[in-house]
Amino acid sequence: MALQSVIDDLAKRPGTGEVIPVIDPATEEQITEFRDAGPEAVDEAVARAKAAYQSGVWTDIPARQRAKVLWKLGDLIDEHAKEFAELESLDAGMPPAQAEMIVSTCAEFFRYYAGWCTKINGNSYQVQMEGGVNSTHANFHAYTHKEPYGVVGLIYPWNGPLFNACAKVAPALAASCSSVVKPAEETPLSAVLLEKLIAQAGVPDGVTNFVIGYGATAGAAITAHPDVEKVAFTGSTEVGKQIMRNSADNLKKVTLELGGKSPVLIYDDADLDMAIMMASMGIFVHSGQGCVCGSRVFVQRSVYERVVAGIAMIGDNLVLGGPKDEGAMISPLVSQKQLDRVMGYIDQGRKDGVEIVSGGYRLDRKGYFIKPTVVTGVDPATSRLYREEIFGPVVTILPFDDDDEAVAMANDTSYGLAATAWTTNLARAHNLGKRLQAGMVGLNCQLTFDHNVPFGGYKQSGLGKEFGYEGIDAYLKTKSIWAAL
Ligand code: NAD
């Protein structure tokens, strides 16, 4: 499917709400526009999903048949990898190589979860009780049975649109749920192609339904809908809390993958060149618009100056640009709103008296580009720039003297998504693995992920896990069945 036909299809989608423009963040030019699907479209999509679920058209087919459809979908995504990468580049401003790398991991979600389709099992228990109702001694065979939630709502953000879609659609399909899927209004293009491939792979009509619109309209309608049994959400902590509140009426189950303010600890015994490179890429890649980006770096005092200078130098030398700019390594921010938000934090930092070691300004060109920014001299107790998630290319660096101080500073946050420690002291590394309060800890590695390894945050960074077995279990409920023997 050519790029232009995806763009045209988006513009033709029916909708009842406001017209939403789709902007190329690297040029600020409008790509197309579409109508907000609105709450009516959500009602229709939920009704379709419910009918499909109740008909058994997906739930009742043999698990190995479902697995084949998921596998085929993975292959179709691979076949269309070039178009997906172009769409992600256009929509989110990603350099082509980065978009291709991310798209290459997307098909794998379907192959990985295809494997789980035939392995959804419960446990069995042999129970003996004294003083049963009809006898003094009773035996039971009890077992757990896993059942899909039914209709689920899947809501995801703009920072990695296809990746976020696949991370939810694949386990929901494998668990044989029906779903209503809402991409971010800023980056809807890849969803249009994915929707087509889902049908082409053989997923029956009504099982996976995309609605494209604003969070406050389409998103809120999904979370409030009485026929939606569960919502899986990736996005900001603030909206995550709204979703929990909105889901309370019918006690929807929720899985939340939220924001972060992830710490990176660099010790003087670390491979410093590697640590400096990875700490730099760990915040500047995709202009810091990654939930696991390491936005707070703590450095042992003896190597503090060297690490600050190293990260600033790398930031200064990274080439910013859009998909059409030769040699571009770092994408723009997604929107004017996001650019204003990030510049707001930098300006506030200046007023608070922080030191901007490098960057700190918008590029003098079209597109939402902010130079990678290194900040020192923050007051950890009061600085908003230090304490709040910025979701931009801004890193604060502070020195520490010993393990206890480093751990205390790292954990002094309401977030708990990811943490990293760079040290060649093996015992210290593993101790930090336990002491750092985050759902994912990297020891001498950063930005690592695999479909098989659970992903998700502690504290206000989330609820529940994606990926791995936990990822499919999040779409299943557990029933206990008792049989008297
Ligand atoms: P956001 O919370 O504003 O929006 C995310 C999605 O929720 C969008 O589709 C949006 O339309 C929808 N939404 C907004 N308001 C809603 C409402 N009231 N009801 C239902 N849906 C609503 O987040 P964003 O700005 O698009 O994305 C950036 C945030 O996402 C950052 O905080 C980042 O850390 C987080 N994120 C987390 C992970 C993770 O796995 N933990 C991954 C990527 C991004």
Short mmCIF file of C-alpha atoms and ligand atoms in Angstrom, two decimals:
data_model
loop_
_atom_site.label_atom_id
_atom_site.label_comp_id
_atom_site.label_asym_id
_atom_site.label_seq_id
_atom_site.Cartn_x
_atom_site.Cartn_y
_atom_site.Cartn_z
CA MET A 1 0.00 0.00 0.00
CA ALA A 2 1.58 3.26 -1.06
CA LEU A 3 2.20 6.00 1.48
CA GLN A 4 -0.23 8.37 -0.21
CA SER A 5 -3.10 5.90 -0.10
CA VAL A 6 -2.66 5.49 3.70
CA ILE A 7 -2.77 9.28 4.04
CA ASP A 8 -5.87 9.45 1.80
CA ASP A 9 -7.60 6.66 3.74
CA LEU A 10 -7.06 8.50 7.02
CA ALA A 11 -8.63 11.65 5.58
CA LYS A 12 -11.67 9.68 4.39
CA ARG A 13 -12.40 8.02 7.74
CA PRO A 14 -15.86 8.88 9.03
CA GLY A 15 -16.04 11.00 12.14
CA THR A 16 -18.37 13.39 13.87
CA GLY A 17 -15.99 15.54 15.86
CA GLU A 18 -13.47 18.29 15.19
CA VAL A 19 -11.09 18.23 12.25
CA ILE A 20 -7.65 17.17 13.48
CA PRO A 21 -4.59 18.18 11.44
CA VAL A 22 -1.65 15.76 11.07
CA ILE A 23 1.60 17.74 11.14
CA ASP A 24 5.07 16.68 9.96
CA PRO A 25 7.16 17.63 13.03
CA ALA A 26 10.34 18.00 10.97
CA THR A 27 8.86 20.65 8.65
CA GLU A 28 5.74 21.90 10.49
CA GLU A 29 3.79 21.27 7.26
CA GLN A 30 0.35 19.69 7.35
CA ILE A 31 0.35 16.13 5.95
CA THR A 32 -3.41 15.69 6.02
CA GLU A 33 -6.39 16.05 8.35
CA PHE A 34 -9.16 13.79 9.61
CA ARG A 35 -12.27 14.00 11.74
CA ASP A 36 -12.19 13.05 15.41
CA ALA A 37 -14.08 9.73 15.55
CA GLY A 38 -15.95 10.89 18.63
CA PRO A 39 -17.93 8.94 21.25
CA GLU A 40 -20.49 7.65 18.69
CA ALA A 41 -17.75 5.80 16.81
CA VAL A 42 -16.56 4.33 20.12
CA ASP A 43 -20.08 3.06 20.86
CA GLU A 44 -20.23 1.42 17.44
CA ALA A 45 -16.74 -0.06 17.78
CA VAL A 46 -17.53 -1.48 21.24
CA ALA A 47 -20.78 -2.97 19.89
CA ARG A 48 -18.86 -4.61 17.01
CA ALA A 49 -16.20 -5.92 19.40
CA LYS A 50 -18.85 -7.29 21.78
CA ALA A 51 -20.77 -9.00 18.97
CA ALA A 52 -17.57 -10.56 17.61
CA TYR A 53 -16.57 -11.73 21.08
CA GLN A 54 -19.95 -13.24 21.86
CA SER A 55 -20.19 -14.96 18.48
CA GLY A 56 -17.05 -16.97 19.29
CA VAL A 57 -15.64 -16.23 15.84
CA TRP A 58 -12.19 -15.70 17.37
CA THR A 59 -12.42 -17.20 20.86
CA ASP A 60 -13.77 -20.57 19.72
CA ILE A 61 -11.32 -21.38 16.96
CA PRO A 62 -8.51 -23.80 17.86
CA ALA A 63 -5.60 -22.03 19.54
CA ARG A 64 -3.15 -23.25 16.89
CA GLN A 65 -5.32 -21.63 14.24
CA ARG A 66 -5.19 -18.33 16.14
CA ALA A 67 -1.44 -18.71 16.37
CA LYS A 68 -1.19 -19.09 12.59
CA VAL A 69 -3.12 -15.84 12.06
CA LEU A 70 -0.84 -13.98 14.47
CA TRP A 71 2.23 -15.41 12.76
CA LYS A 72 0.89 -14.36 9.38
CA LEU A 73 0.28 -10.86 10.69
CA GLY A 74 3.91 -10.72 11.82
CA ASP A 75 5.00 -11.72 8.31
CA LEU A 76 2.73 -9.11 6.73
CA ILE A 77 4.24 -6.40 8.95
CA ASP A 78 7.69 -7.52 7.79
CA GLU A 79 6.56 -7.38 4.17
CA HIS A 80 5.35 -3.82 4.71
CA ALA A 81 8.28 -2.78 6.92
CA LYS A 82 9.49 -0.13 4.48
CA GLU A 83 6.08 1.57 4.32
CA PHE A 84 5.66 1.40 8.09
CA ALA A 85 9.10 2.97 8.57
CA GLU A 86 8.21 5.75 6.12
CA LEU A 87 4.90 6.38 7.91
CA GLU A 88 6.57 6.51 11.34
CA SER A 89 9.25 8.85 9.98
CA LEU A 90 6.67 11.17 8.48
CA ASP A 91 4.35 11.16 11.49
CA ALA A 92 6.83 11.15 14.38
CA GLY A 93 9.83 12.70 12.58
CA MET A 94 12.08 9.69 13.15
CA PRO A 95 15.28 9.32 11.09
CA PRO A 96 14.72 6.42 8.65
CA ALA A 97 17.32 4.12 10.27
CA GLN A 98 15.70 4.53 13.68
CA ALA A 99 12.21 3.97 12.27
CA GLU A 100 13.39 0.82 10.45
CA MET A 101 15.01 -0.49 13.62
CA ILE A 102 11.83 0.01 15.65
CA VAL A 103 9.55 -1.45 12.96
CA SER A 104 11.78 -4.55 12.82
CA THR A 105 10.81 -5.31 16.45
CA CYS A 106 7.07 -4.89 15.81
CA ALA A 107 6.39 -8.02 13.74
CA GLU A 108 8.08 -10.02 16.48
CA PHE A 109 5.33 -9.14 18.97
CA PHE A 110 2.93 -11.20 16.84
CA ARG A 111 5.31 -14.13 16.42
CA TYR A 112 6.18 -14.08 20.12
CA TYR A 113 2.53 -14.06 21.21
CA ALA A 114 1.60 -16.60 18.51
CA GLY A 115 3.66 -19.02 20.62
CA TRP A 116 1.58 -18.32 23.73
CA CYS A 117 -1.79 -19.07 22.04
CA THR A 118 -1.35 -22.82 22.61
CA LYS A 119 0.11 -22.45 26.10
CA ILE A 120 -2.62 -20.70 28.05
CA ASN A 121 -3.11 -23.07 30.97
CA GLY A 122 -4.17 -22.95 34.58
CA ASN A 123 -2.93 -24.91 37.59
CA SER A 124 -4.43 -27.89 39.35
CA TYR A 125 -4.71 -28.45 43.09
CA GLN A 126 -5.49 -31.55 45.11
CA VAL A 127 -7.36 -30.34 48.18
CA GLN A 128 -8.19 -32.41 51.24
CA MET A 129 -10.45 -31.00 53.91
CA GLU A 130 -11.50 -32.31 57.23
CA GLY A 131 -15.05 -31.63 58.29
CA GLY A 132 -16.64 -31.36 54.84
CA VAL A 133 -20.40 -30.79 54.60
CA ASN A 134 -21.43 -34.41 54.05
CA SER A 135 -18.54 -36.25 55.54
CA THR A 136 -15.75 -35.80 57.98
CA HIS A 137 -13.15 -35.91 55.25
CA ALA A 138 -13.56 -34.63 51.68
CA ASN A 139 -11.32 -34.64 48.65
CA PHE A 140 -11.50 -32.11 45.87
CA HIS A 141 -9.86 -31.59 42.54
CA ALA A 142 -9.60 -27.82 42.03
CA TYR A 143 -8.16 -26.11 38.99
CA THR A 144 -7.78 -22.65 37.55
CA HIS A 145 -9.15 -21.83 34.16
CA LYS A 146 -7.92 -18.81 32.16
CA GLU A 147 -10.53 -16.80 30.29
CA PRO A 148 -10.20 -13.69 28.11
CA TYR A 149 -11.49 -10.42 29.52
CA GLY A 150 -13.80 -9.98 26.54
CA VAL A 151 -13.83 -6.47 25.09
CA VAL A 152 -10.71 -4.49 25.95
CA GLY A 153 -9.71 -0.89 25.23
CA LEU A 154 -6.15 -0.28 24.02
CA ILE A 155 -4.92 3.33 24.16
CA TYR A 156 -1.38 4.36 23.20
CA PRO A 157 0.80 7.48 22.74
CA TRP A 158 2.69 9.08 19.86
CA ASN A 159 6.30 8.41 20.77
CA GLY A 160 6.52 4.99 19.09
CA PRO A 161 3.14 4.53 17.45
CA LEU A 162 3.46 1.16 15.71
CA PHE A 163 5.54 -0.34 18.52
CA ASN A 164 2.99 0.69 21.14
CA ALA A 165 0.11 -0.62 19.01
CA CYS A 166 1.73 -4.02 18.47
CA ALA A 167 2.71 -4.36 22.15
CA LYS A 168 -1.02 -4.29 22.97
CA VAL A 169 -2.82 -5.75 19.94
CA ALA A 170 -0.64 -8.91 19.82
CA PRO A 171 -1.28 -10.17 23.39
CA ALA A 172 -4.94 -9.09 23.25
CA LEU A 173 -5.41 -11.20 20.10
CA ALA A 174 -3.44 -14.12 21.54
CA ALA A 175 -5.66 -14.08 24.64
CA SER A 176 -8.64 -14.03 22.20
CA CYS A 177 -10.01 -10.73 23.43
CA SER A 178 -11.83 -8.34 21.11
CA SER A 179 -10.56 -4.79 21.22
CA VAL A 180 -11.15 -1.13 20.53
CA VAL A 181 -7.82 0.49 19.75
CA LYS A 182 -7.04 4.20 19.95
CA PRO A 183 -3.78 5.62 18.59
CA ALA A 184 -2.58 9.09 19.60
CA GLU A 185 -4.22 11.83 17.56
CA GLU A 186 -0.77 13.24 16.67
CA THR A 187 0.43 10.03 14.98
CA PRO A 188 -2.43 8.03 13.48
CA LEU A 189 -0.89 6.96 10.15
CA SER A 190 0.66 3.58 10.98
CA ALA A 191 -2.64 2.47 12.57
CA VAL A 192 -4.40 2.80 9.21
CA LEU A 193 -2.00 0.34 7.58
CA LEU A 194 -1.95 -1.98 10.60
CA GLU A 195 -5.76 -2.13 10.57
CA LYS A 196 -5.67 -3.30 6.93
CA LEU A 197 -3.04 -5.97 7.60
CA ILE A 198 -4.95 -7.31 10.62
CA ALA A 199 -7.91 -8.02 8.30
CA GLN A 200 -5.62 -9.42 5.59
CA ALA A 201 -4.03 -11.84 8.08
CA GLY A 202 -7.44 -13.37 8.77
CA VAL A 203 -8.51 -11.77 12.04
CA PRO A 204 -12.32 -11.87 11.74
CA ASP A 205 -14.33 -8.69 11.32
CA GLY A 206 -15.13 -6.86 14.53
CA VAL A 207 -12.36 -8.45 16.60
CA THR A 208 -9.94 -5.50 16.40
CA ASN A 209 -11.51 -2.07 15.85
CA PHE A 210 -9.55 1.16 15.49
CA VAL A 211 -11.05 4.51 16.47
CA ILE A 212 -8.94 7.56 15.80
CA GLY A 213 -9.62 10.70 17.76
CA TYR A 214 -8.72 12.86 20.72
CA GLY A 215 -8.07 11.46 24.17
CA ALA A 216 -10.71 13.62 25.78
CA THR A 217 -13.39 12.39 23.34
CA ALA A 218 -12.67 8.95 21.88
CA GLY A 219 -10.23 7.91 24.63
CA ALA A 220 -12.48 8.95 27.49
CA ALA A 221 -15.47 7.22 25.83
CA ILE A 222 -13.53 3.94 25.75
CA THR A 223 -12.54 4.15 29.40
CA ALA A 224 -16.08 5.01 30.52
CA HIS A 225 -17.86 2.40 28.38
CA PRO A 226 -19.71 -0.20 30.47
CA ASP A 227 -19.05 -3.00 27.95
CA VAL A 228 -15.27 -2.54 28.04
CA GLU A 229 -13.95 -4.90 30.71
CA LYS A 230 -10.33 -3.82 30.71
CA VAL A 231 -8.20 -0.91 29.54
CA ALA A 232 -4.52 -1.21 28.66
CA PHE A 233 -3.02 2.26 28.49
CA THR A 234 0.38 3.68 27.67
CA GLY A 235 0.86 7.41 28.21
CA SER A 236 1.41 10.04 30.84
CA THR A 237 0.97 9.48 34.57
CA GLU A 238 -1.57 12.31 34.69
CA VAL A 239 -3.85 10.70 32.07
CA GLY A 240 -3.21 7.26 33.63
CA LYS A 241 -4.79 8.56 36.84
CA GLN A 242 -7.77 9.95 34.92
CA ILE A 243 -8.22 6.57 33.25
CA MET A 244 -8.27 4.81 36.60
CA ARG A 245 -10.89 7.24 37.87
CA ASN A 246 -12.93 6.93 34.69
CA SER A 247 -12.78 3.13 34.86
CA ALA A 248 -14.10 3.01 38.39
CA ASP A 249 -17.81 2.91 37.53
CA ASN A 250 -17.78 -0.66 36.26
CA LEU A 251 -14.50 -1.51 38.03
CA LYS A 252 -12.64 -2.03 34.77
CA LYS A 253 -9.30 -3.69 35.14
CA VAL A 254 -6.45 -1.42 34.07
CA THR A 255 -2.88 -1.91 32.98
CA LEU A 256 -0.92 1.35 32.98
CA GLU A 257 2.46 1.99 31.36
CA LEU A 258 3.24 5.55 32.40
CA GLY A 259 5.92 8.18 32.63
CA GLY A 260 9.36 8.11 34.16
CA LYS A 261 12.24 10.18 35.50
CA SER A 262 14.78 7.40 35.30
CA PRO A 263 18.11 7.57 37.11
CA VAL A 264 21.49 6.54 35.68
CA LEU A 265 24.32 5.91 38.17
CA ILE A 266 27.89 6.14 36.88
CA TYR A 267 30.69 4.96 39.19
CA ASP A 268 34.38 5.76 38.81
CA ASP A 269 35.19 2.09 38.17
CA ALA A 270 32.82 1.89 35.17
CA ASP A 271 33.83 1.58 31.53
CA LEU A 272 33.48 5.37 31.34
CA ASP A 273 33.56 5.74 27.55
CA MET A 274 30.72 3.24 27.23
CA ALA A 275 28.78 4.74 30.15
CA ILE A 276 29.10 8.28 28.76
CA MET A 277 28.01 7.16 25.28
CA MET A 278 25.03 5.16 26.54
CA ALA A 279 23.94 7.78 29.09
CA SER A 280 23.98 10.33 26.23
CA MET A 281 22.02 8.18 23.80
CA GLY A 282 19.79 7.07 26.68
CA ILE A 283 18.42 10.62 26.94
CA PHE A 284 19.00 12.25 23.55
CA VAL A 285 17.67 9.47 21.28
CA HIS A 286 14.31 10.44 19.75
CA SER A 287 14.86 13.82 21.45
CA GLY A 288 14.22 12.28 24.87
CA GLN A 289 10.69 11.19 23.94
CA GLY A 290 11.11 7.71 25.37
CA CYS A 291 9.48 6.59 28.59
CA VAL A 292 12.68 4.85 29.78
CA CYS A 293 15.01 7.75 28.91
CA GLY A 294 17.58 8.36 31.66
CA SER A 295 16.87 12.01 32.48
CA ARG A 296 18.69 12.10 35.84
CA VAL A 297 22.36 11.12 35.78
CA PHE A 298 24.31 10.72 39.05
CA VAL A 299 28.11 10.52 38.81
CA GLN A 300 30.72 9.56 41.41
CA ARG A 301 32.49 12.80 42.32
CA SER A 302 35.99 11.74 41.17
CA VAL A 303 34.79 11.39 37.54
CA TYR A 304 31.98 13.97 37.63
CA GLU A 305 33.69 16.66 35.50
CA ARG A 306 34.73 14.12 32.89
CA VAL A 307 31.22 12.65 32.54
CA VAL A 308 29.53 16.08 32.36
CA ALA A 309 31.97 17.20 29.65
CA GLY A 310 31.58 13.90 27.77
CA ILE A 311 27.77 13.95 27.69
CA ALA A 312 27.74 17.64 26.72
CA MET A 313 30.20 16.98 23.89
CA ILE A 314 28.14 14.10 22.50
CA GLY A 315 24.96 16.19 22.74
CA ASP A 316 26.66 19.06 20.92
CA ASN A 317 27.76 16.79 18.08
CA LEU A 318 24.54 14.88 17.45
CA VAL A 319 23.02 15.85 14.11
CA LEU A 320 19.37 16.84 14.47
CA GLY A 321 17.05 16.53 11.51
CA GLY A 322 14.02 14.99 9.92
CA PRO A 323 13.77 11.97 7.66
CA LYS A 324 14.81 13.98 4.60
CA ASP A 325 17.86 15.61 6.23
CA GLU A 326 21.11 13.88 5.27
CA GLY A 327 22.92 12.29 8.23
CA ALA A 328 20.24 13.17 10.79
CA MET A 329 20.51 11.09 13.97
CA ILE A 330 18.04 12.80 16.29
CA SER A 331 14.39 13.46 15.48
CA PRO A 332 12.36 16.56 16.34
CA LEU A 333 9.85 16.79 19.16
CA VAL A 334 6.45 15.61 18.03
CA SER A 335 4.51 18.88 18.15
CA GLN A 336 4.54 22.59 18.91
CA LYS A 337 2.83 21.71 22.21
CA GLN A 338 5.65 19.35 23.18
CA LEU A 339 8.28 21.89 22.10
CA ASP A 340 6.65 24.60 24.23
CA ARG A 341 6.47 22.23 27.18
CA VAL A 342 10.19 21.33 26.99
CA MET A 343 11.30 24.96 26.46
CA GLY A 344 9.08 25.89 29.43
CA TYR A 345 11.08 23.57 31.69
CA ILE A 346 14.41 24.90 30.37
CA ASP A 347 13.32 28.53 30.86
CA GLN A 348 12.06 27.75 34.37
CA GLY A 349 15.43 26.11 35.11
CA ARG A 350 17.24 29.28 33.99
CA LYS A 351 15.04 31.37 36.31
CA ASP A 352 15.87 28.95 39.15
CA GLY A 353 19.59 29.56 38.50
CA VAL A 354 20.66 26.16 37.10
CA GLU A 355 23.71 25.93 34.86
CA ILE A 356 22.97 25.05 31.23
CA VAL A 357 26.23 23.33 30.24
CA SER A 358 25.19 22.74 26.63
CA GLY A 359 22.11 23.16 24.42
CA GLY A 360 19.09 24.83 25.99
CA TYR A 361 17.72 26.40 22.83
CA ARG A 362 15.45 25.73 19.86
CA LEU A 363 17.16 25.30 16.48
CA ASP A 364 16.77 28.24 14.12
CA ARG A 365 14.95 26.27 11.40
CA LYS A 366 11.55 24.82 10.63
CA GLY A 367 10.63 21.80 12.73
CA TYR A 368 10.33 21.22 16.46
CA PHE A 369 14.03 20.78 17.25
CA ILE A 370 15.63 21.47 20.62
CA LYS A 371 19.38 21.09 20.99
CA PRO A 372 20.36 18.27 23.42
CA THR A 373 20.59 20.00 26.77
CA VAL A 374 22.84 19.23 29.75
CA VAL A 375 21.95 20.86 33.06
CA THR A 376 23.91 20.96 36.33
CA GLY A 377 23.49 22.83 39.60
CA VAL A 378 19.84 21.88 40.18
CA ASP A 379 18.32 21.93 43.64
CA PRO A 380 16.99 18.36 43.94
CA ALA A 381 14.39 19.37 46.51
CA THR A 382 12.71 22.15 44.55
CA SER A 383 13.67 22.06 40.86
CA ARG A 384 10.69 21.15 38.65
CA LEU A 385 13.08 20.50 35.80
CA TYR A 386 14.75 17.85 37.96
CA ARG A 387 11.65 16.35 39.55
CA GLU A 388 9.06 16.25 36.74
CA GLU A 389 9.01 14.20 33.55
CA ILE A 390 9.99 16.53 30.69
CA PHE A 391 9.89 14.02 27.79
CA GLY A 392 12.50 16.00 25.90
CA PRO A 393 16.29 16.03 25.31
CA VAL A 394 17.14 17.42 28.74
CA VAL A 395 19.37 15.69 31.29
CA THR A 396 20.33 16.85 34.77
CA ILE A 397 23.64 15.65 36.20
CA LEU A 398 24.54 15.60 39.92
CA PRO A 399 27.59 14.25 41.78
CA PHE A 400 27.50 11.62 44.58
CA ASP A 401 30.06 10.31 47.05
CA ASP A 402 28.92 6.80 48.01
CA ASP A 403 26.37 4.05 47.33
CA ASP A 404 23.89 5.18 49.97
CA GLU A 405 23.82 8.73 48.69
CA ALA A 406 23.48 7.58 45.07
CA VAL A 407 20.62 5.19 45.87
CA ALA A 408 18.82 7.76 48.03
CA MET A 409 18.96 10.38 45.25
CA ALA A 410 17.97 7.88 42.56
CA ASN A 411 14.96 6.68 44.56
CA ASP A 412 13.83 10.16 45.61
CA THR A 413 11.12 10.38 42.94
CA SER A 414 7.46 9.51 42.54
CA TYR A 415 8.37 7.61 39.36
CA GLY A 416 9.87 4.11 39.12
CA LEU A 417 10.04 3.03 35.50
CA ALA A 418 13.70 2.23 34.75
CA ALA A 419 17.12 2.67 36.35
CA THR A 420 20.69 2.01 35.20
CA ALA A 421 23.98 1.47 37.01
CA TRP A 422 27.40 1.55 35.41
CA THR A 423 30.07 -0.13 37.57
CA THR A 424 32.51 -3.01 37.15
CA ASN A 425 32.11 -4.02 40.80
CA LEU A 426 29.94 -7.13 40.41
CA ALA A 427 28.60 -7.27 43.95
CA ARG A 428 27.77 -3.58 43.94
CA ALA A 429 25.98 -3.92 40.60
CA HIS A 430 23.73 -6.73 41.86
CA ASN A 431 23.07 -4.93 45.12
CA LEU A 432 22.00 -1.87 43.14
CA GLY A 433 19.76 -4.15 41.07
CA LYS A 434 17.84 -4.85 44.26
CA ARG A 435 18.01 -1.42 45.89
CA LEU A 436 16.92 0.75 42.96
CA GLN A 437 13.15 1.27 43.06
CA ALA A 438 12.25 0.72 39.42
CA GLY A 439 10.39 -1.89 37.42
CA MET A 440 13.42 -2.39 35.17
CA VAL A 441 17.09 -2.06 36.13
CA GLY A 442 19.97 -2.18 33.66
CA LEU A 443 23.37 -3.21 35.03
CA ASN A 444 26.03 -1.98 32.57
CA CYS A 445 23.40 -1.74 29.84
CA GLN A 446 20.75 0.78 28.91
CA LEU A 447 17.75 0.88 26.53
CA THR A 448 17.59 -2.93 26.42
CA PHE A 449 14.32 -4.74 25.79
CA ASP A 450 13.09 -8.12 24.62
CA HIS A 451 9.56 -9.35 23.89
CA ASN A 452 10.05 -12.12 26.45
CA VAL A 453 11.11 -9.95 29.40
CA PRO A 454 8.40 -8.16 31.44
CA PHE A 455 8.27 -4.39 30.99
CA GLY A 456 6.55 -1.96 33.33
CA GLY A 457 7.02 0.48 36.15
CA TYR A 458 6.90 0.79 39.92
CA LYS A 459 5.34 3.64 41.88
CA GLN A 460 3.59 6.21 39.67
CA SER A 461 5.19 4.77 36.52
CA GLY A 462 2.53 2.14 36.13
CA LEU A 463 0.44 -0.81 37.09
CA GLY A 464 0.97 -4.30 35.69
CA LYS A 465 3.41 -5.47 33.03
CA GLU A 466 3.59 -5.82 29.28
CA PHE A 467 5.72 -8.29 27.29
CA GLY A 468 6.49 -11.87 28.29
CA TYR A 469 3.93 -14.15 29.92
CA GLU A 470 2.79 -11.26 32.16
CA GLY A 471 1.89 -9.45 28.94
CA ILE A 472 -0.71 -12.02 27.89
CA ASP A 473 -1.84 -12.76 31.45
CA ALA A 474 -2.91 -9.10 31.62
CA TYR A 475 -5.71 -9.96 29.14
CA LEU A 476 -6.86 -13.08 31.01
CA LYS A 477 -8.94 -13.58 34.10
CA THR A 478 -8.57 -16.56 36.41
CA LYS A 479 -11.50 -18.73 37.42
CA SER A 480 -11.16 -21.37 40.17
CA ILE A 481 -13.23 -24.51 39.55
CA TRP A 482 -13.83 -27.07 42.28
CA ALA A 483 -14.88 -30.65 41.78
CA ALA A 484 -15.77 -32.85 44.75
CA LEU A 485 -14.23 -36.28 44.45
P1 NAD B 1 -0.94 11.19 26.99
O1 NAD B 1 -1.18 10.54 28.28
O2 NAD B 1 -1.27 12.61 26.82
O3 NAD B 1 -1.71 10.42 25.80
C1 NAD B 1 -1.57 9.04 25.59
C2 NAD B 1 -2.81 8.50 24.91
O4 NAD B 1 -3.92 8.70 25.77
C3 NAD B 1 -3.18 9.22 23.61
O5 NAD B 1 -3.75 8.28 22.71
C4 NAD B 1 -4.24 10.22 24.05
O6 NAD B 1 -5.12 10.60 23.03
C5 NAD B 1 -4.97 9.41 25.11
N1 NAD B 1 -5.69 10.20 26.10
C6 NAD B 1 -5.45 11.48 26.50
N2 NAD B 1 -6.36 11.86 27.42
C7 NAD B 1 -7.19 10.80 27.61
C8 NAD B 1 -8.33 10.57 28.45
N3 NAD B 1 -8.78 11.49 29.26
N4 NAD B 1 -8.91 9.36 28.40
C9 NAD B 1 -8.45 8.38 27.60
N5 NAD B 1 -7.39 8.55 26.76
C10 NAD B 1 -6.76 9.75 26.78
O7 NAD B 1 0.60 10.91 26.71
P2 NAD B 1 1.46 11.43 25.50
O8 NAD B 1 1.83 12.84 25.75
O9 NAD B 1 0.78 11.08 24.23
O10 NAD B 1 2.74 10.47 25.61
C11 NAD B 1 3.80 10.75 26.42
C12 NAD B 1 3.70 10.03 27.76
O11 NAD B 1 3.61 8.62 27.56
C13 NAD B 1 4.90 10.23 28.61
O12 NAD B 1 4.51 10.49 29.93
C14 NAD B 1 5.63 8.90 28.54
O13 NAD B 1 6.48 8.63 29.61
C15 NAD B 1 4.51 7.95 28.43
N6 NAD B 1 4.93 6.66 27.85
C16 NAD B 1 5.06 5.58 28.69
C17 NAD B 1 5.51 4.36 28.19
C18 NAD B 1 5.66 3.16 29.10
O14 NAD B 1 5.70 2.05 28.58
N7 NAD B 1 5.73 3.31 30.41
C19 NAD B 1 5.81 4.24 26.84
C20 NAD B 1 5.67 5.35 26.02
C21 NAD B 1 5.22 6.56 26.54
#
